Amino acid sequence: VEQALEQLKGIDKEILLLAHTAALLSWDQETYMPVGALEERSEQISLLQGLIHRRITDPRCADMFSALEANPDNPAGAARFSEIERAFVREAFRRYSRGTRIPESLVVEMARTASMAQGVWVQARKASDFSMFKPHLEKIIGLLKQIAECLGYTDSPYDPLLDEYEPWMTTREVEDVFCRLKQPLVELVQKIVDSDRKIDESVITARFPEQTQLRFNLLVLKAMGFEFDRGRLDVSAHPFTTTLGVNDIRLTTRYNEKFFPTSLFGTIHECGHGLYELGFGPRIKGGLLGNAASLGIHESQSRLWENMVGRSLRFWKGFFPLLSETFPGVLKGVTPQTFYEAINAVKPSLIRVEADEVTYNLHIILRFELEKRLIAGELAAADLPAAWKEESKKLLGIEPAADADGVLQDVHWSMGAFGYFPTYTLGNLYAAQFYAAMRRQQPGVEAEIEKGNLKPVRSWLADNIHVHGAVYPAGELCRRVTGEKLNPGFFLEYLEKKFGEIYGF
Amino acid sequence: VEQALEQLKGIDKEILLLAHTAALLSWDQETYMPVGALEERSEQISLLQGLIHRRITDPRCADMFSALEANPDNPAGAARFSEIERAFVREAFRRYSRGTRIPESLVVEMARTASMAQGVWVQARKASDFSMFKPHLEKIIGLLKQIAECLGYTDSPYDPLLDEYEPWMTTREVEDVFCRLKQPLVELVQKIVDSDRKIDESVITARFPEQTQLRFNLLVLKAMGFEFDRGRLDVSAHPFTTTLGVNDIRLTTRYNEKFFPTSLFGTIHECGHGLYELGFGPRIKGGLLGNAASLGIHESQSRLWENMVGRSLRFWKGFFPLLSETFPGVLKGVTPQTFYEAINAVKPSLIRVEADEVTYNLHIILRFELEKRLIAGELAAADLPAAWKEESKKLLGIEPAADADGVLQDVHWSMGAFGYFPTYTLGNLYAAQFYAAMRRQQPGVEAEIEKGNLKPVRSWLADNIHVHGAVYPAGELCRRVTGEKLNPGFFLEYLEKKFGEIYGF
């Protein structure tokens, strides 16, 4: 039995090395690779993914899991192992089960379909014509239904898709949480829209030179505790964080000289992800448990830093002097308060990635409800644009005139990534709940932020969340850290207080 | 039989994708990787190398080669295949034979020994103490002798080592060529030392700002025909060229603001390598034949561009105006002629990588003779420093006082790379012979260089050398391109003419 565990760890180690190598191929593709290399790069990535898949589904694993007494009813295996070993077996068994239940032919067809659909999506979005994309979306939905059947579910075919990104969470749980969030959010947005307080955003659209933005980004990353001997910041068209090694976490950002928030808050966001990946504890580093508990938890780290810390008045009380010093001409006459208001203006808008903290989650609820209905067969792809407009009107009070500003705006569905969207809002909710716990457990932390000292934030997150990696499923982690299960009340309270002050109600 | 060929091509394709991926891991390590990532990066590279080795030595290949009628006496297989197919079988069989003849335990021990020896070499060089490195060198030599026995040879145990870098060439052939080179070189150096012409080098040690050097490098790369949609130029401590994909050739350089030649001629040199890799013909691209014929031929491309083109008077007649424009302050009062002389000063010196075109090859002859004796058991590692000094005195007229400036200066032996050094000088010889053929076959080419037009150089090299990749062994390629086998006379004639003019004899 000990031997089975060692063998399983050996396979896991090789998977990790291959996965980090595949991540380098992708990172390079997004940052430095010359354009002509694209075709072979796709082949290189496919080959690596194939090698990884072969190891995940290694037939010898069946015997190992049976020796370890792991099965669908008891994925963590024999009770005599330590907590960490049982968590490892649980995650390895989950990965093996998902990998072996889907026949390879279906995996290949999904990959091919998604690859083609992504190309078509780019064209369709450019032409703002959903009808071009529709047959591809239909094919993707059909394949996802097959995949859901292969993986199995008791309640909803959306469950096994969600489980890919938010392991061990059910559709029902997301519905409960989103249901408690929706109406209060709609009402909060209405209050803001009705407010007669007008925010002056001109300060953030002044010209901030790219090289100087980079310098300021690096200062903030340093203050956040990003370790430059274990990571880097580069430029890419779409910002992301990726792990190329236990000690090699790469962030990217993009620069917009005429809109300051893009790069700075993008960088803080990615660094939030990066600190999580840098912080896995020594006992779990370099293996399957040296991973996020879920995408929702991952996103909680980026959102907590970006919004709850980075977009707070106290952060800017601490960092505004440094900002003015770095951009001496641009910020003449601007106060921390007016800067703070400018970066927090709320306004219902059509595009998710440009949305503010309040309306953002309504964009997510819209997508979650539509994709659930698509997978359940309650909504046909042909009726999607109309349903999108109707929901948008209901939730945000506005509706897109063009498909490009509505149903075609996100890449996710073209990649077959159904079940991904809810993790963004789960991230916001976890973030608020974690932040509240941090403030309770470490009352001086906000005073330190106001002094420009972010170290206590990082240590608290590292000690309470990062160190555990994937040892605890997200729900259990949340209970251990905050004393209760996921509760959207913390996020609503945070929003009402912050935006009530800004908009004067 | 056709099926065996297809299977072999399938394996080769996978090897290529894995090799390019491994090359990315190394490229990133030398350019952008954070220092903390080193340990895992080594594991990633080892894993990839293991996967490649497993495919090279795939036991199914034995049947394929036997179906293809390939064997040690007839490595190219059945005569009814096309020239390119036979060349493919020949190279695949060579790779398979070398891969299978050395037992895996020996491969692993060599890798481990070399890895440790490299670390020790760095320390020993820093301390300038050969005795620290000696036991490691002894172990490496012992393992290389075993490897030579496994690979087999008829004449000299140095043969199969040389064959790793210069396939199908024998030690005897190298000896013949070097023998014809040595005495005339020693005499030429003496004539230069005795000359009363003194060259003013002050112009190249003025301050050339790094960013401006980069700009000039890019202009020269463009003029050489480097394709930036299929490649890049980055910075690394030790310049190199590497292939990450059929359409992804990466060059690196380093900058020295107080010594202009380092970066420019390094960049031209690497671009010479890069153009070769960019130029493999469509029928051989993306496989085993889309490779250099040998390291000597590869080096001929870099040396031809660096020295015969880049360090020529006619090149600077063409490019000096651009240079003066790019560095307006620095070059006031300097003429193409004085600049040309400054970058071509000859002086016997101790360090190979800093040596000029003339003395460089004496450094190589010294190493070749010593490493041959080490492998043959005619020289003990313990006696190496004394032998080095003696040879150095004989060939260059000077000898190192410290090990760091002598026997410890190069990394190659610590890596187990015996048989590599001669390819540098073979490169110079092939370069001169190719250059002479180009001038004969395309008489206007030098007038174009003088106008700053390098396109004819690239096209001639592409059409006559690059396009063939590894289809012809180096010797055969040389005969096809120049009409005769490797002949050091061309190089000697080139040196005598060039340096006779500069030094006035």
PDB file of N, CA, C and O in Angstrom, chain B residues 255-316:
ATOM      1  N   TYR B 255      25.728  42.580 -24.371  1.00  0.00           N
ATOM      2  CA  TYR B 255      26.203  43.925 -24.661  1.00  0.00           C
ATOM      3  C   TYR B 255      27.352  44.303 -23.740  1.00  0.00           C
ATOM      4  O   TYR B 255      27.316  44.010 -22.547  1.00  0.00           O
ATOM      5  N   ASN B 256      28.354  44.920 -24.334  1.00  0.00           N
ATOM      6  CA  ASN B 256      29.442  45.499 -23.566  1.00  0.00           C
ATOM      7  C   ASN B 256      29.571  46.937 -24.056  1.00  0.00           C
ATOM      8  O   ASN B 256      29.979  47.169 -25.192  1.00  0.00           O
ATOM      9  N   GLU B 257      29.191  47.879 -23.211  1.00  0.00           N
ATOM     10  CA  GLU B 257      29.158  49.268 -23.670  1.00  0.00           C
ATOM     11  C   GLU B 257      30.561  49.822 -23.928  1.00  0.00           C
ATOM     12  O   GLU B 257      30.713  50.807 -24.630  1.00  0.00           O
ATOM     13  N   LYS B 258      31.572  49.174 -23.352  1.00  0.00           N
ATOM     14  CA  LYS B 258      32.939  49.662 -23.524  1.00  0.00           C
ATOM     15  C   LYS B 258      33.729  48.833 -24.542  1.00  0.00           C
ATOM     16  O   LYS B 258      34.934  48.990 -24.677  1.00  0.00           O
ATOM     17  N   PHE B 259      33.087  47.877 -25.212  1.00  0.00           N
ATOM     18  CA  PHE B 259      33.779  47.133 -26.271  1.00  0.00           C
ATOM     19  C   PHE B 259      32.772  46.767 -27.342  1.00  0.00           C
ATOM     20  O   PHE B 259      32.071  45.750 -27.278  1.00  0.00           O
ATOM     21  N   PHE B 260      32.703  47.617 -28.359  1.00  0.00           N
ATOM     22  CA  PHE B 260      31.676  47.515 -29.375  1.00  0.00           C
ATOM     23  C   PHE B 260      31.612  46.168 -30.097  1.00  0.00           C
ATOM     24  O   PHE B 260      30.520  45.637 -30.338  1.00  0.00           O
ATOM     25  N   PRO B 261      32.740  45.554 -30.448  1.00  0.00           N
ATOM     26  CA  PRO B 261      32.658  44.340 -31.276  1.00  0.00           C
ATOM     27  C   PRO B 261      31.878  43.193 -30.636  1.00  0.00           C
ATOM     28  O   PRO B 261      31.262  42.397 -31.351  1.00  0.00           O
ATOM     29  N   THR B 262      31.892  43.068 -29.304  1.00  0.00           N
ATOM     30  CA  THR B 262      31.252  41.929 -28.639  1.00  0.00           C
ATOM     31  C   THR B 262      29.859  41.671 -29.179  1.00  0.00           C
ATOM     32  O   THR B 262      29.545  40.581 -29.643  1.00  0.00           O
ATOM     33  N   SER B 263      29.003  42.690 -29.100  1.00  0.00           N
ATOM     34  CA  SER B 263      27.614  42.447 -29.443  1.00  0.00           C
ATOM     35  C   SER B 263      27.388  42.399 -30.940  1.00  0.00           C
ATOM     36  O   SER B 263      26.708  41.508 -31.437  1.00  0.00           O
ATOM     37  N   LEU B 264      27.955  43.321 -31.681  1.00  0.00           N
ATOM     38  CA  LEU B 264      27.675  43.339 -33.124  1.00  0.00           C
ATOM     39  C   LEU B 264      28.173  42.077 -33.808  1.00  0.00           C
ATOM     40  O   LEU B 264      27.417  41.405 -34.513  1.00  0.00           O
ATOM     41  N   PHE B 265      29.445  41.729 -33.590  1.00  0.00           N
ATOM     42  CA  PHE B 265      29.955  40.553 -34.305  1.00  0.00           C
ATOM     43  C   PHE B 265      29.377  39.262 -33.738  1.00  0.00           C
ATOM     44  O   PHE B 265      29.198  38.283 -34.456  1.00  0.00           O
ATOM     45  N   GLY B 266      29.043  39.289 -32.445  1.00  0.00           N
ATOM     46  CA  GLY B 266      28.320  38.149 -31.870  1.00  0.00           C
ATOM     47  C   GLY B 266      26.965  37.980 -32.549  1.00  0.00           C
ATOM     48  O   GLY B 266      26.564  36.863 -32.888  1.00  0.00           O
ATOM     49  N   THR B 267      26.280  39.090 -32.759  1.00  0.00           N
ATOM     50  CA  THR B 267      24.953  39.027 -33.381  1.00  0.00           C
ATOM     51  C   THR B 267      25.048  38.544 -34.825  1.00  0.00           C
ATOM     52  O   THR B 267      24.261  37.700 -35.264  1.00  0.00           O
ATOM     53  N   ILE B 268      26.038  39.070 -35.567  1.00  0.00           N
ATOM     54  CA  ILE B 268      26.209  38.622 -36.956  1.00  0.00           C
ATOM     55  C   ILE B 268      26.527  37.128 -36.988  1.00  0.00           C
ATOM     56  O   ILE B 268      25.983  36.372 -37.791  1.00  0.00           O
ATOM     57  N   HIS B 269      27.388  36.700 -36.070  1.00  0.00           N
ATOM     58  CA  HIS B 269      27.764  35.287 -35.964  1.00  0.00           C
ATOM     59  C   HIS B 269      26.525  34.412 -35.729  1.00  0.00           C
ATOM     60  O   HIS B 269      26.280  33.451 -36.462  1.00  0.00           O
ATOM     61  N   GLU B 270      25.736  34.785 -34.713  1.00  0.00           N
ATOM     62  CA  GLU B 270      24.558  33.969 -34.399  1.00  0.00           C
ATOM     63  C   GLU B 270      23.559  34.006 -35.550  1.00  0.00           C
ATOM     64  O   GLU B 270      22.901  33.007 -35.843  1.00  0.00           O
ATOM     65  N   CYS B 271      23.453  35.151 -36.206  1.00  0.00           N
ATOM     66  CA  CYS B 271      22.527  35.238 -37.337  1.00  0.00           C
ATOM     67  C   CYS B 271      22.976  34.322 -38.471  1.00  0.00           C
ATOM     68  O   CYS B 271      22.149  33.744 -39.178  1.00  0.00           O
ATOM     69  N   GLY B 272      24.294  34.160 -38.641  1.00  0.00           N
ATOM     70  CA  GLY B 272      24.792  33.206 -39.630  1.00  0.00           C
ATOM     71  C   GLY B 272      24.272  31.804 -39.329  1.00  0.00           C
ATOM     72  O   GLY B 272      23.791  31.082 -40.216  1.00  0.00           O
ATOM     73  N   HIS B 273      24.342  31.406 -38.047  1.00  0.00           N
ATOM     74  CA  HIS B 273      23.736  30.130 -37.636  1.00  0.00           C
ATOM     75  C   HIS B 273      22.231  30.139 -37.924  1.00  0.00           C
ATOM     76  O   HIS B 273      21.663  29.169 -38.427  1.00  0.00           O
ATOM     77  N   GLY B 274      21.598  31.251 -37.555  1.00  0.00           N
ATOM     78  CA  GLY B 274      20.141  31.335 -37.660  1.00  0.00           C
ATOM     79  C   GLY B 274      19.648  31.228 -39.096  1.00  0.00           C
ATOM     80  O   GLY B 274      18.653  30.557 -39.363  1.00  0.00           O
ATOM     81  N   LEU B 275      20.363  31.858 -40.020  1.00  0.00           N
ATOM     82  CA  LEU B 275      19.927  31.801 -41.421  1.00  0.00           C
ATOM     83  C   LEU B 275      20.000  30.376 -41.957  1.00  0.00           C
ATOM     84  O   LEU B 275      19.182  29.963 -42.776  1.00  0.00           O
ATOM     85  N   TYR B 276      20.992  29.623 -41.492  1.00  0.00           N
ATOM     86  CA  TYR B 276      21.095  28.209 -41.867  1.00  0.00           C
ATOM     87  C   TYR B 276      19.829  27.478 -41.413  1.00  0.00           C
ATOM     88  O   TYR B 276      19.148  26.816 -42.205  1.00  0.00           O
ATOM     89  N   GLU B 277      19.483  27.656 -40.150  1.00  0.00           N
ATOM     90  CA  GLU B 277      18.315  26.967 -39.592  1.00  0.00           C
ATOM     91  C   GLU B 277      17.011  27.430 -40.256  1.00  0.00           C
ATOM     92  O   GLU B 277      16.041  26.675 -40.325  1.00  0.00           O
ATOM     93  N   LEU B 278      16.989  28.684 -40.707  1.00  0.00           N
ATOM     94  CA  LEU B 278      15.790  29.198 -41.380  1.00  0.00           C
ATOM     95  C   LEU B 278      15.683  28.698 -42.811  1.00  0.00           C
ATOM     96  O   LEU B 278      14.626  28.765 -43.413  1.00  0.00           O
ATOM     97  N   GLY B 279      16.811  28.185 -43.348  1.00  0.00           N
ATOM     98  CA  GLY B 279      16.856  27.963 -44.783  1.00  0.00           C
ATOM     99  C   GLY B 279      16.678  26.530 -45.263  1.00  0.00           C
ATOM    100  O   GLY B 279      16.811  26.267 -46.465  1.00  0.00           O
ATOM    101  N   PHE B 280      16.393  25.583 -44.356  1.00  0.00           N
ATOM    102  CA  PHE B 280      16.242  24.198 -44.811  1.00  0.00           C
ATOM    103  C   PHE B 280      15.087  24.118 -45.817  1.00  0.00           C
ATOM    104  O   PHE B 280      14.046  24.728 -45.632  1.00  0.00           O
ATOM    105  N   GLY B 281      15.301  23.342 -46.861  1.00  0.00           N
ATOM    106  CA  GLY B 281      14.331  23.290 -47.950  1.00  0.00           C
ATOM    107  C   GLY B 281      12.996  22.685 -47.543  1.00  0.00           C
ATOM    108  O   GLY B 281      12.903  21.943 -46.562  1.00  0.00           O
ATOM    109  N   PRO B 282      11.957  22.987 -48.301  1.00  0.00           N
ATOM    110  CA  PRO B 282      10.608  22.537 -47.957  1.00  0.00           C
ATOM    111  C   PRO B 282      10.479  21.013 -47.881  1.00  0.00           C
ATOM    112  O   PRO B 282       9.664  20.517 -47.103  1.00  0.00           O
ATOM    113  N   ARG B 283      11.290  20.287 -48.656  1.00  0.00           N
ATOM    114  CA  ARG B 283      11.139  18.823 -48.635  1.00  0.00           C
ATOM    115  C   ARG B 283      11.762  18.192 -47.385  1.00  0.00           C
ATOM    116  O   ARG B 283      11.494  17.034 -47.080  1.00  0.00           O
ATOM    117  N   ILE B 284      12.608  18.919 -46.687  1.00  0.00           N
ATOM    118  CA  ILE B 284      13.292  18.315 -45.530  1.00  0.00           C
ATOM    119  C   ILE B 284      12.956  19.014 -44.219  1.00  0.00           C
ATOM    120  O   ILE B 284      13.280  18.516 -43.147  1.00  0.00           O
ATOM    121  N   LYS B 285      12.313  20.168 -44.311  1.00  0.00           N
ATOM    122  CA  LYS B 285      11.921  20.941 -43.115  1.00  0.00           C
ATOM    123  C   LYS B 285      11.099  20.092 -42.153  1.00  0.00           C
ATOM    124  O   LYS B 285      10.251  19.317 -42.575  1.00  0.00           O
ATOM    125  N   GLY B 286      11.328  20.276 -40.870  1.00  0.00           N
ATOM    126  CA  GLY B 286      10.471  19.612 -39.897  1.00  0.00           C
ATOM    127  C   GLY B 286      10.797  18.157 -39.685  1.00  0.00           C
ATOM    128  O   GLY B 286       9.938  17.362 -39.318  1.00  0.00           O
ATOM    129  N   GLY B 287      12.030  17.766 -39.933  1.00  0.00           N
ATOM    130  CA  GLY B 287      12.414  16.377 -39.689  1.00  0.00           C
ATOM    131  C   GLY B 287      13.911  16.292 -39.512  1.00  0.00           C
ATOM    132  O   GLY B 287      14.613  17.308 -39.470  1.00  0.00           O
ATOM    133  N   LEU B 288      14.388  15.075 -39.463  1.00  0.00           N
ATOM    134  CA  LEU B 288      15.789  14.823 -39.163  1.00  0.00           C
ATOM    135  C   LEU B 288      16.738  15.458 -40.173  1.00  0.00           C
ATOM    136  O   LEU B 288      17.852  15.863 -39.823  1.00  0.00           O
ATOM    137  N   LEU B 289      16.326  15.577 -41.428  1.00  0.00           N
ATOM    138  CA  LEU B 289      17.199  16.178 -42.433  1.00  0.00           C
ATOM    139  C   LEU B 289      17.156  17.698 -42.399  1.00  0.00           C
ATOM    140  O   LEU B 289      18.008  18.350 -43.007  1.00  0.00           O
ATOM    141  N   GLY B 290      16.174  18.252 -41.722  1.00  0.00           N
ATOM    142  CA  GLY B 290      16.120  19.697 -41.526  1.00  0.00           C
ATOM    143  C   GLY B 290      17.037  20.077 -40.386  1.00  0.00           C
ATOM    144  O   GLY B 290      16.614  20.598 -39.359  1.00  0.00           O
ATOM    145  N   ASN B 291      18.290  19.760 -40.560  1.00  0.00           N
ATOM    146  CA  ASN B 291      19.328  19.961 -39.552  1.00  0.00           C
ATOM    147  C   ASN B 291      20.636  20.250 -40.265  1.00  0.00           C
ATOM    148  O   ASN B 291      20.770  19.957 -41.450  1.00  0.00           O
ATOM    149  N   ALA B 292      21.604  20.772 -39.521  1.00  0.00           N
ATOM    150  CA  ALA B 292      22.913  21.029 -40.104  1.00  0.00           C
ATOM    151  C   ALA B 292      23.556  19.716 -40.538  1.00  0.00           C
ATOM    152  O   ALA B 292      23.349  18.679 -39.918  1.00  0.00           O
ATOM    153  N   ALA B 293      24.371  19.780 -41.592  1.00  0.00           N
ATOM    154  CA  ALA B 293      25.125  18.608 -42.014  1.00  0.00           C
ATOM    155  C   ALA B 293      26.123  18.198 -40.935  1.00  0.00           C
ATOM    156  O   ALA B 293      26.393  17.015 -40.735  1.00  0.00           O
ATOM    157  N   SER B 294      26.664  19.179 -40.231  1.00  0.00           N
ATOM    158  CA  SER B 294      27.606  18.909 -39.146  1.00  0.00           C
ATOM    159  C   SER B 294      27.808  20.220 -38.388  1.00  0.00           C
ATOM    160  O   SER B 294      27.424  21.283 -38.879  1.00  0.00           O
ATOM    161  N   LEU B 295      28.446  20.162 -37.237  1.00  0.00           N
ATOM    162  CA  LEU B 295      28.744  21.401 -36.514  1.00  0.00           C
ATOM    163  C   LEU B 295      29.752  22.250 -37.277  1.00  0.00           C
ATOM    164  O   LEU B 295      29.722  23.471 -37.206  1.00  0.00           O
ATOM    165  N   GLY B 296      30.657  21.593 -37.987  1.00  0.00           N
ATOM    166  CA  GLY B 296      31.631  22.335 -38.781  1.00  0.00           C
ATOM    167  C   GLY B 296      30.933  23.162 -39.861  1.00  0.00           C
ATOM    168  O   GLY B 296      31.263  24.327 -40.080  1.00  0.00           O
ATOM    169  N   ILE B 297      29.977  22.550 -40.529  1.00  0.00           N
ATOM    170  CA  ILE B 297      29.224  23.293 -41.554  1.00  0.00           C
ATOM    171  C   ILE B 297      28.410  24.403 -40.881  1.00  0.00           C
ATOM    172  O   ILE B 297      28.340  25.527 -41.391  1.00  0.00           O
ATOM    173  N   HIS B 298      27.821  24.101 -39.727  1.00  0.00           N
ATOM    174  CA  HIS B 298      27.061  25.144 -39.019  1.00  0.00           C
ATOM    175  C   HIS B 298      27.982  26.326 -38.711  1.00  0.00           C
ATOM    176  O   HIS B 298      27.652  27.483 -38.966  1.00  0.00           O
ATOM    177  N   GLU B 299      29.147  26.000 -38.197  1.00  0.00           N
ATOM    178  CA  GLU B 299      30.083  27.056 -37.828  1.00  0.00           C
ATOM    179  C   GLU B 299      30.592  27.800 -39.072  1.00  0.00           C
ATOM    180  O   GLU B 299      30.924  28.987 -38.995  1.00  0.00           O
ATOM    181  N   SER B 300      30.646  27.133 -40.196  1.00  0.00           N
ATOM    182  CA  SER B 300      31.089  27.825 -41.415  1.00  0.00           C
ATOM    183  C   SER B 300      30.133  28.966 -41.751  1.00  0.00           C
ATOM    184  O   SER B 300      30.555  30.015 -42.252  1.00  0.00           O
ATOM    185  N   GLN B 301      28.848  28.773 -41.457  1.00  0.00           N
ATOM    186  CA  GLN B 301      27.863  29.803 -41.770  1.00  0.00           C
ATOM    187  C   GLN B 301      28.032  31.012 -40.853  1.00  0.00           C
ATOM    188  O   GLN B 301      27.938  32.156 -41.281  1.00  0.00           O
ATOM    189  N   SER B 302      28.280  30.754 -39.573  1.00  0.00           N
ATOM    190  CA  SER B 302      28.447  31.875 -38.646  1.00  0.00           C
ATOM    191  C   SER B 302      29.759  32.604 -38.896  1.00  0.00           C
ATOM    192  O   SER B 302      29.823  33.831 -38.875  1.00  0.00           O
ATOM    193  N   ARG B 303      30.812  31.847 -39.205  1.00  0.00           N
ATOM    194  CA  ARG B 303      32.131  32.476 -39.394  1.00  0.00           C
ATOM    195  C   ARG B 303      32.197  33.233 -40.719  1.00  0.00           C
ATOM    196  O   ARG B 303      32.842  34.267 -40.818  1.00  0.00           O
ATOM    197  N   LEU B 304      31.576  32.660 -41.741  1.00  0.00           N
ATOM    198  CA  LEU B 304      31.571  33.348 -43.025  1.00  0.00           C
ATOM    199  C   LEU B 304      30.929  34.733 -42.861  1.00  0.00           C
ATOM    200  O   LEU B 304      31.470  35.745 -43.305  1.00  0.00           O
ATOM    201  N   TRP B 305      29.782  34.769 -42.185  1.00  0.00           N
ATOM    202  CA  TRP B 305      29.104  36.053 -41.998  1.00  0.00           C
ATOM    203  C   TRP B 305      29.886  36.964 -41.054  1.00  0.00           C
ATOM    204  O   TRP B 305      30.058  38.142 -41.323  1.00  0.00           O
ATOM    205  N   GLU B 306      30.342  36.405 -39.946  1.00  0.00           N
ATOM    206  CA  GLU B 306      31.016  37.247 -38.962  1.00  0.00           C
ATOM    207  C   GLU B 306      32.327  37.808 -39.515  1.00  0.00           C
ATOM    208  O   GLU B 306      32.562  39.022 -39.443  1.00  0.00           O
ATOM    209  N   ASN B 307      33.164  36.928 -40.056  1.00  0.00           N
ATOM    210  CA  ASN B 307      34.522  37.340 -40.411  1.00  0.00           C
ATOM    211  C   ASN B 307      34.673  37.738 -41.872  1.00  0.00           C
ATOM    212  O   ASN B 307      35.167  38.820 -42.173  1.00  0.00           O
ATOM    213  N   MET B 308      34.283  36.832 -42.761  1.00  0.00           N
ATOM    214  CA  MET B 308      34.556  37.111 -44.170  1.00  0.00           C
ATOM    215  C   MET B 308      33.666  38.226 -44.713  1.00  0.00           C
ATOM    216  O   MET B 308      34.086  38.991 -45.564  1.00  0.00           O
ATOM    217  N   VAL B 309      32.431  38.313 -44.199  1.00  0.00           N
ATOM    218  CA  VAL B 309      31.575  39.433 -44.580  1.00  0.00           C
ATOM    219  C   VAL B 309      31.715  40.571 -43.561  1.00  0.00           C
ATOM    220  O   VAL B 309      32.144  41.677 -43.905  1.00  0.00           O
ATOM    221  N   GLY B 310      31.381  40.307 -42.284  1.00  0.00           N
ATOM    222  CA  GLY B 310      31.242  41.375 -41.291  1.00  0.00           C
ATOM    223  C   GLY B 310      32.532  42.110 -40.949  1.00  0.00           C
ATOM    224  O   GLY B 310      32.511  43.292 -40.618  1.00  0.00           O
ATOM    225  N   ARG B 311      33.650  41.422 -41.023  1.00  0.00           N
ATOM    226  CA  ARG B 311      34.924  42.082 -40.702  1.00  0.00           C
ATOM    227  C   ARG B 311      35.708  42.445 -41.961  1.00  0.00           C
ATOM    228  O   ARG B 311      36.927  42.567 -41.924  1.00  0.00           O
ATOM    229  N   SER B 312      34.985  42.576 -43.084  1.00  0.00           N
ATOM    230  CA  SER B 312      35.685  42.944 -44.319  1.00  0.00           C
ATOM    231  C   SER B 312      35.623  44.451 -44.523  1.00  0.00           C
ATOM    232  O   SER B 312      34.720  45.131 -44.018  1.00  0.00           O
ATOM    233  N   LEU B 313      36.569  44.961 -45.270  1.00  0.00           N
ATOM    234  CA  LEU B 313      36.579  46.395 -45.581  1.00  0.00           C
ATOM    235  C   LEU B 313      35.359  46.764 -46.416  1.00  0.00           C
ATOM    236  O   LEU B 313      34.740  47.811 -46.228  1.00  0.00           O
ATOM    237  N   ARG B 314      34.992  45.832 -47.334  1.00  0.00           N
ATOM    238  CA  ARG B 314      33.865  46.199 -48.209  1.00  0.00           C
ATOM    239  C   ARG B 314      32.553  46.269 -47.421  1.00  0.00           C
ATOM    240  O   ARG B 314      31.692  47.095 -47.725  1.00  0.00           O
ATOM    241  N   PHE B 315      32.391  45.416 -46.416  1.00  0.00           N
ATOM    242  CA  PHE B 315      31.187  45.518 -45.575  1.00  0.00           C
ATOM    243  C   PHE B 315      31.113  46.895 -44.942  1.00  0.00           C
ATOM    244  O   PHE B 315      30.072  47.542 -44.917  1.00  0.00           O
ATOM    245  N   TRP B 316      32.251  47.389 -44.446  1.00  0.00           N
ATOM    246  CA  TRP B 316      32.225  48.672 -43.733  1.00  0.00           C
ATOM    247  C   TRP B 316      32.151  49.858 -44.665  1.00  0.00           C
ATOM    248  O   TRP B 316      31.663  50.910 -44.283  1.00  0.00           O
TER     249      TRP B 316
END
